[in-house]
XYZ file of C-alpha atoms in Angstrom:
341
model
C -118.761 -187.626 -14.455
C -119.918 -183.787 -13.990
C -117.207 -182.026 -14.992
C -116.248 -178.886 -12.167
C -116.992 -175.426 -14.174
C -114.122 -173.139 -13.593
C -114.485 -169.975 -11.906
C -113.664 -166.760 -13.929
C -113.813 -163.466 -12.765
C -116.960 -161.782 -14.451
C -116.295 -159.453 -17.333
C -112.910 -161.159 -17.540
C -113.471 -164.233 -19.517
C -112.040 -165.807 -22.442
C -113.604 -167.763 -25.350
C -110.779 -170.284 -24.252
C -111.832 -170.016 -20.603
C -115.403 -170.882 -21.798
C -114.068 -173.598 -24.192
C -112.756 -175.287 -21.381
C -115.315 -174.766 -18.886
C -117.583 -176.767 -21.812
C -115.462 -179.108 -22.938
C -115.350 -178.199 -26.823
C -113.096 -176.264 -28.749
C -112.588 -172.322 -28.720
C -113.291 -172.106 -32.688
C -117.351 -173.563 -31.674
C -117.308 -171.086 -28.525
C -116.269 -168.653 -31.165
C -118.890 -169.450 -33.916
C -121.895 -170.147 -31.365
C -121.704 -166.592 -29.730
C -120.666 -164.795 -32.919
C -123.412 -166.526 -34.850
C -121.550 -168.120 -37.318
C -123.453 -170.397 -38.830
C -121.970 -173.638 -37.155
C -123.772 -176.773 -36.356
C -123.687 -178.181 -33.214
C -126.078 -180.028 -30.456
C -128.772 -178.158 -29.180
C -127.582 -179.119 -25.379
C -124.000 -177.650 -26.555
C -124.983 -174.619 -27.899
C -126.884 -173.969 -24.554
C -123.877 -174.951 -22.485
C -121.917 -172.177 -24.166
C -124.118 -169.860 -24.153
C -125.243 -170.703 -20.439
C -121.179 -170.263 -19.455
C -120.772 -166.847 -21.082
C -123.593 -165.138 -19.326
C -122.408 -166.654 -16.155
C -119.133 -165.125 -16.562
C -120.810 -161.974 -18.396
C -118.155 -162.487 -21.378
C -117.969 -159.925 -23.997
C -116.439 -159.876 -26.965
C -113.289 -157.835 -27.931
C -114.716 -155.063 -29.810
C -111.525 -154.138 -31.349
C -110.294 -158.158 -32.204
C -113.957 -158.484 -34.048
C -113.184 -155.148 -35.744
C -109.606 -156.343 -37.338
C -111.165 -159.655 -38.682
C -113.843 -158.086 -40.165
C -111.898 -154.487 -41.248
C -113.787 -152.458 -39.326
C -112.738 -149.149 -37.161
C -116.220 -149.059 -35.955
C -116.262 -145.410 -36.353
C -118.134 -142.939 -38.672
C -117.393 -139.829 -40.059
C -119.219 -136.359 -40.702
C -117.967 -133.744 -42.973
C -119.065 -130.622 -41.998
C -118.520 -126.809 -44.049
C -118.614 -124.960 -40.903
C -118.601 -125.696 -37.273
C -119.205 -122.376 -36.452
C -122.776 -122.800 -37.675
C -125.717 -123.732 -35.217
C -127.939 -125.076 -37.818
C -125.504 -128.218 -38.087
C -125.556 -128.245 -34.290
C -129.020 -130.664 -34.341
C -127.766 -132.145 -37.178
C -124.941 -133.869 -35.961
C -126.664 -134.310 -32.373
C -129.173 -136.642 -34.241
C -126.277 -138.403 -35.989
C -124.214 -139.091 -32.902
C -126.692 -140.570 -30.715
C -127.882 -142.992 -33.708
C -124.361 -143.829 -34.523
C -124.314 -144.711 -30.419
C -127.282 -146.683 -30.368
C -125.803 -148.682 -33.765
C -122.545 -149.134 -31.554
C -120.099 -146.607 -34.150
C -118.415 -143.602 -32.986
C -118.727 -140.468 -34.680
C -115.544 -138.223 -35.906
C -116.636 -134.663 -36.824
C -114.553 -132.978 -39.817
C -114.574 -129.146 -40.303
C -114.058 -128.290 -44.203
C -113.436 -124.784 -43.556
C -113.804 -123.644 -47.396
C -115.549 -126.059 -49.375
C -112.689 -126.012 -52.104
C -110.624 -128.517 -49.815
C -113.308 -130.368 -49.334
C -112.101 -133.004 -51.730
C -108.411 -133.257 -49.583
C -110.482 -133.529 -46.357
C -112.150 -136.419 -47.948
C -109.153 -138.469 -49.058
C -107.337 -137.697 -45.977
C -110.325 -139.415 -44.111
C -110.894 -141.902 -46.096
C -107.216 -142.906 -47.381
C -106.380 -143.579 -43.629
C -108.628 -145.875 -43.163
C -109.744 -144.561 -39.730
C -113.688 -145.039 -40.661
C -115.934 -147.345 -41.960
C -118.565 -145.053 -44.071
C -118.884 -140.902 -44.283
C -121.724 -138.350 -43.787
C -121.059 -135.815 -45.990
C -122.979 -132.223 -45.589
C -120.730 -130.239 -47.791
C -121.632 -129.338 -51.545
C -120.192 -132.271 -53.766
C -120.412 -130.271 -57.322
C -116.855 -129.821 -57.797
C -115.015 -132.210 -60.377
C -112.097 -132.652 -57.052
C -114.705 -134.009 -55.199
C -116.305 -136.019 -57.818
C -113.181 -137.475 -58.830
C -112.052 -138.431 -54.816
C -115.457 -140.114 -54.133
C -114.797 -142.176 -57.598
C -111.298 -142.871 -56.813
C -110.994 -143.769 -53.087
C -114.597 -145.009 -52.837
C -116.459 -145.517 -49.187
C -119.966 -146.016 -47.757
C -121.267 -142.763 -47.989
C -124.351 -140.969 -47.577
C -124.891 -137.376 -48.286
C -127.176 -135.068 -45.537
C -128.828 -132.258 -46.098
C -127.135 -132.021 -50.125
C -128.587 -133.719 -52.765
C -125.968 -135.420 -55.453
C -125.797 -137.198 -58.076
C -122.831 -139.630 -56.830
C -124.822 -140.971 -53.793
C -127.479 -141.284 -51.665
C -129.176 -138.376 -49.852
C -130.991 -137.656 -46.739
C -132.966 -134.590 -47.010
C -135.698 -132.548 -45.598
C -138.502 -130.928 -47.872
C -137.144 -127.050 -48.479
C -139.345 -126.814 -51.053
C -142.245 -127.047 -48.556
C -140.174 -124.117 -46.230
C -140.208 -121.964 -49.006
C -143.453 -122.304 -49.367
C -144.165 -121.525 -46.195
C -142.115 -118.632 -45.480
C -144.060 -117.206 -48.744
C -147.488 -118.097 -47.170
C -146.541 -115.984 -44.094
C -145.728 -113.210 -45.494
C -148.514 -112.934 -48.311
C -150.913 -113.884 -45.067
C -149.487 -110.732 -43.219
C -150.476 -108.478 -46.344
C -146.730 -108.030 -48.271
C -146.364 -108.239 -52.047
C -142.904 -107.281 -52.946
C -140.929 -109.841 -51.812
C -137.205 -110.781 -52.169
C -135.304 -113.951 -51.084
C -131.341 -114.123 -49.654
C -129.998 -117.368 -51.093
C -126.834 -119.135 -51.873
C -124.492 -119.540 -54.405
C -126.489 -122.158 -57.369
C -124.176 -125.260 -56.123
C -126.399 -125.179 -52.618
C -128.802 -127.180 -53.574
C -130.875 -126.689 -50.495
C -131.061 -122.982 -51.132
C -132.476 -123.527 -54.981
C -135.132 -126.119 -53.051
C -136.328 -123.250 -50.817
C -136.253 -120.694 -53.721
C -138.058 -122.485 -55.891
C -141.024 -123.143 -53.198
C -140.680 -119.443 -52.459
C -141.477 -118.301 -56.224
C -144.144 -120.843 -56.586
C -146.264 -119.468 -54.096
C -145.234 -116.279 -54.679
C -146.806 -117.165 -58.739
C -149.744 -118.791 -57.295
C -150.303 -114.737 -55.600
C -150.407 -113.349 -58.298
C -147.602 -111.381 -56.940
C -145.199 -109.286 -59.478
C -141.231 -111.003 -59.592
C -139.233 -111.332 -56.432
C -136.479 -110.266 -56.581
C -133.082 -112.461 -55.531
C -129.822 -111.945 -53.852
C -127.476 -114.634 -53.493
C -124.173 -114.209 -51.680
C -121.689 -116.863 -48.954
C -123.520 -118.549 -46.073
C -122.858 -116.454 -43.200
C -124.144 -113.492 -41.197
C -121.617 -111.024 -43.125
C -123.328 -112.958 -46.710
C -126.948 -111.839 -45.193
C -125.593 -108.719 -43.995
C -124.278 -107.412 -47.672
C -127.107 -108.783 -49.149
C -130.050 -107.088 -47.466
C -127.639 -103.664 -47.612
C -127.603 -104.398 -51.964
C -131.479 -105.038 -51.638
C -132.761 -101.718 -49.395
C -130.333 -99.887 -52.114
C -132.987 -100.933 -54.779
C -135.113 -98.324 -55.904
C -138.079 -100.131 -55.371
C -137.240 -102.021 -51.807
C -138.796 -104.947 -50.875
C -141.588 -105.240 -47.745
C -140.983 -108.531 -46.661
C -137.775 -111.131 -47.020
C -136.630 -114.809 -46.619
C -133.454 -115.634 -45.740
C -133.035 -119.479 -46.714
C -130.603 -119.654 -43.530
C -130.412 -118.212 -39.975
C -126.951 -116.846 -40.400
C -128.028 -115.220 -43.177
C -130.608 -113.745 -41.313
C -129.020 -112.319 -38.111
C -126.925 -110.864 -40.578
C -130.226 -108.932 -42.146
C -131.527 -107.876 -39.095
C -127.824 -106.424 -38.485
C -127.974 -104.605 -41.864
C -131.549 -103.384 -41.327
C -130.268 -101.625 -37.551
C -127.316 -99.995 -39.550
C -129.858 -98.888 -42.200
C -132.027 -97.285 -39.947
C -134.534 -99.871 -41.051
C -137.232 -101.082 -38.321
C -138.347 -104.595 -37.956
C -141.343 -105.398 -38.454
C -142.284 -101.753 -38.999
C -140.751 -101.188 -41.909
C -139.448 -104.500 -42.796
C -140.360 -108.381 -42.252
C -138.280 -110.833 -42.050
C -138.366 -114.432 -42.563
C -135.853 -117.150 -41.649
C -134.659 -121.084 -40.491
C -134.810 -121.811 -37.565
C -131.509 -122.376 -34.882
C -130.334 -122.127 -31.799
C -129.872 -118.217 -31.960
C -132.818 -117.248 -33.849
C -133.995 -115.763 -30.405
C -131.474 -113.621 -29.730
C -132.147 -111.460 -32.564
C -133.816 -107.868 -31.954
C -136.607 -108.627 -32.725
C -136.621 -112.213 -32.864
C -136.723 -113.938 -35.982
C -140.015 -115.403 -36.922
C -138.260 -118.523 -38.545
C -139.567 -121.753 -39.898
C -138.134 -125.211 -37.929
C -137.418 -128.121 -40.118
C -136.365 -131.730 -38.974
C -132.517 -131.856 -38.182
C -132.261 -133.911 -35.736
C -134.304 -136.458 -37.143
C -132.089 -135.538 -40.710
C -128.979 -136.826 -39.000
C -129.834 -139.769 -37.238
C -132.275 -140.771 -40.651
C -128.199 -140.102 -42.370
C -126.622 -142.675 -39.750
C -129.505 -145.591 -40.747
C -128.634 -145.590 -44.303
C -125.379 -145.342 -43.747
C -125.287 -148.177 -41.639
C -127.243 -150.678 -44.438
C -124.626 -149.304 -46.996
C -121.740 -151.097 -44.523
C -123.337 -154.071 -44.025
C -124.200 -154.644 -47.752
C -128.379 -153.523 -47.865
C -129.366 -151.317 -50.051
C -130.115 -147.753 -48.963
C -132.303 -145.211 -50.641
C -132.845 -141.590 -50.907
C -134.692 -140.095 -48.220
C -136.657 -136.565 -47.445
C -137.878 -136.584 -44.053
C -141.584 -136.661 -44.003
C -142.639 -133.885 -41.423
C -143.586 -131.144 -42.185
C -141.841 -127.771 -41.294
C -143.215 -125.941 -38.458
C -143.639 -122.102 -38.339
C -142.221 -119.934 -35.272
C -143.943 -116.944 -34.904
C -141.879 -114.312 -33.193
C -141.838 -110.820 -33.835
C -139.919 -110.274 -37.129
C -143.204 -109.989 -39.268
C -145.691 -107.877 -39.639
C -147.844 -106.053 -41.934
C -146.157 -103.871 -44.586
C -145.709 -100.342 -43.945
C -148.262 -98.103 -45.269
């Protein structure tokens, strides 16, 4: 006897409307179509799996989610929203968190000392199932939170010693914001950097002095100060106070160097007349007068690289550490030019 399928509205179904439209049991409808491993007859499997895409069943994402304790959600712990270069960043990690099927919740950490409370708030209420985290992890707070209230996590953009990393080569910026200026004939050079515990600004510095060495050229000389237009403000005012003042400059960050050229117009200092200047690329980069010659790097691809490893730390593979491998690209605009006579 053929027995009369059941009409179900499509999109509505059940796995117990499609259990009885087959015949069997909801716990085989349930392990056919969520793969679980069950053995059953070839000509059953089909049925089920025939009756489902008839009625266009899908699964209740957030039922799956409580029997497997899953939010399916991801997090992203940002320093400063304010700050364009994260903008790509976190656009990369979005739409590869949306193609993996996870939201993304963004999390401002204002001043990097909470950072540790902004991680155990996340994380303590369970509302995610792993964490990007693209603030500096140095401090013995956040050491001790990652340790003690432990999650998938994968660090972006920060290198540490308590995860794994997803990077992009700074060395090989620095190196090329050195080239460019040795190229356009400067040889007293200085860089704007970060405080030591930004990893990403010792990366650039170091590629910076290295090719500055391989010149031939005499010492640069460094300024270090907060990540922020008012950091590369102060700093380029404390380096045209030397008595000796440098030609050309790289400013590891493009906050840091709108806030040069800034400094430079209040100085009375033209650019690239009297002064070149060398920066990351962002958003606003542009908008500077002049605009900022500035070297583009791979964020996009950063954060959505982040989201992958991420994702094989959930589901139990094993992820790695992981510099992007292309190459920084140089945008020439007007901010450099030969030294002044």
């Amino acid at each position: 006897m053929t027995q009369k399928l059941r009409s179900t509205p499509p999109g509505r179904a059940t796995l117990k409307d499609i259990a009885r439209a087959v015949g069997v049991d909801v716990s085989t409808v349930s392990k056919v179509l969520n793969d679980g491993g069950i053995s059953v007859r070839e000509q059953t499997r089909k049925a089920i799996v025939d009756e489902a895409n008839r009625v266009n069943y899908r699964p209740h994402a957030l039922a799956r989610n409580l029997r497997i304790q899953r939010t399916g959600a991801l997090g992203i712990l940002l320093p400063d929203l304010t700050n364009p270069i994260y903008a790509a960043t976190v656009r990369g990690a979005m739409r590869q968190a949306e193609e993996a099927g996870y939201v993304m919740l963004v999390a401002e950490v204002a001043d990097e000392r909470t950072s540790a409370a902004a991680y155990l708030r996340l994380v303590s209420e369970r509302r995610i199932d792993g964490l990007i985290i693209a603030v500096t992890a140095q401090s013995k707070e956040m050491i001790d939170a990652i340790k003690s209230s432990p999650v998938p996590h994968v660090f972006v953009n920060r290198r540490s010693k308590i995860g794994r990393s997803v990077t992009v080569d700074d060395q090989a910026s620095g190196r090329l914001a050195a080239k460019t200026l040795i190229e356009a004939g400067h040889t007293r050079l200085a860089f704007i950097g970060s405080e030591p515990e930004l990893d990403t600004s010792q990366r650039r510095r170091a590629g910076f002095v290295e090719t500055c060495k391989a010149a031939g050229l005499p010492p640069i000389k460094t300024v270090v100060g907060p990540v922020s237009r008012r950091g590369g403000f102060d700093a380029l005012h404390r380096l045209l106070s030397e008595p000796v003042r440098p030609t050309g400059v790289f400013a590891f960050n493009m906050l840091v160097g709108i806030g040069a050229v800034a400094a430079a117009r209040v100085r009375g200092v033209r650019i690239p007349e009297d002064l070149s200047i060398v920066t990351l690329d962002g958003e606003d980069a542009i908008f500077t007068a002049p605009p900022l010659t500035a070297i583009a790097t791979p964020l996009s691809e950063m954060g959505a690289r982040a989201v992958v490893e991420l994702d094989a730390m959930i589901h139990g593979r094993e992820p790695q550490d992981v510099v992007i491998d292309i190459p920084p690209q140089l945008i020439v605009r007007e901010s450099v030019g030969p030294p002044p006579a």
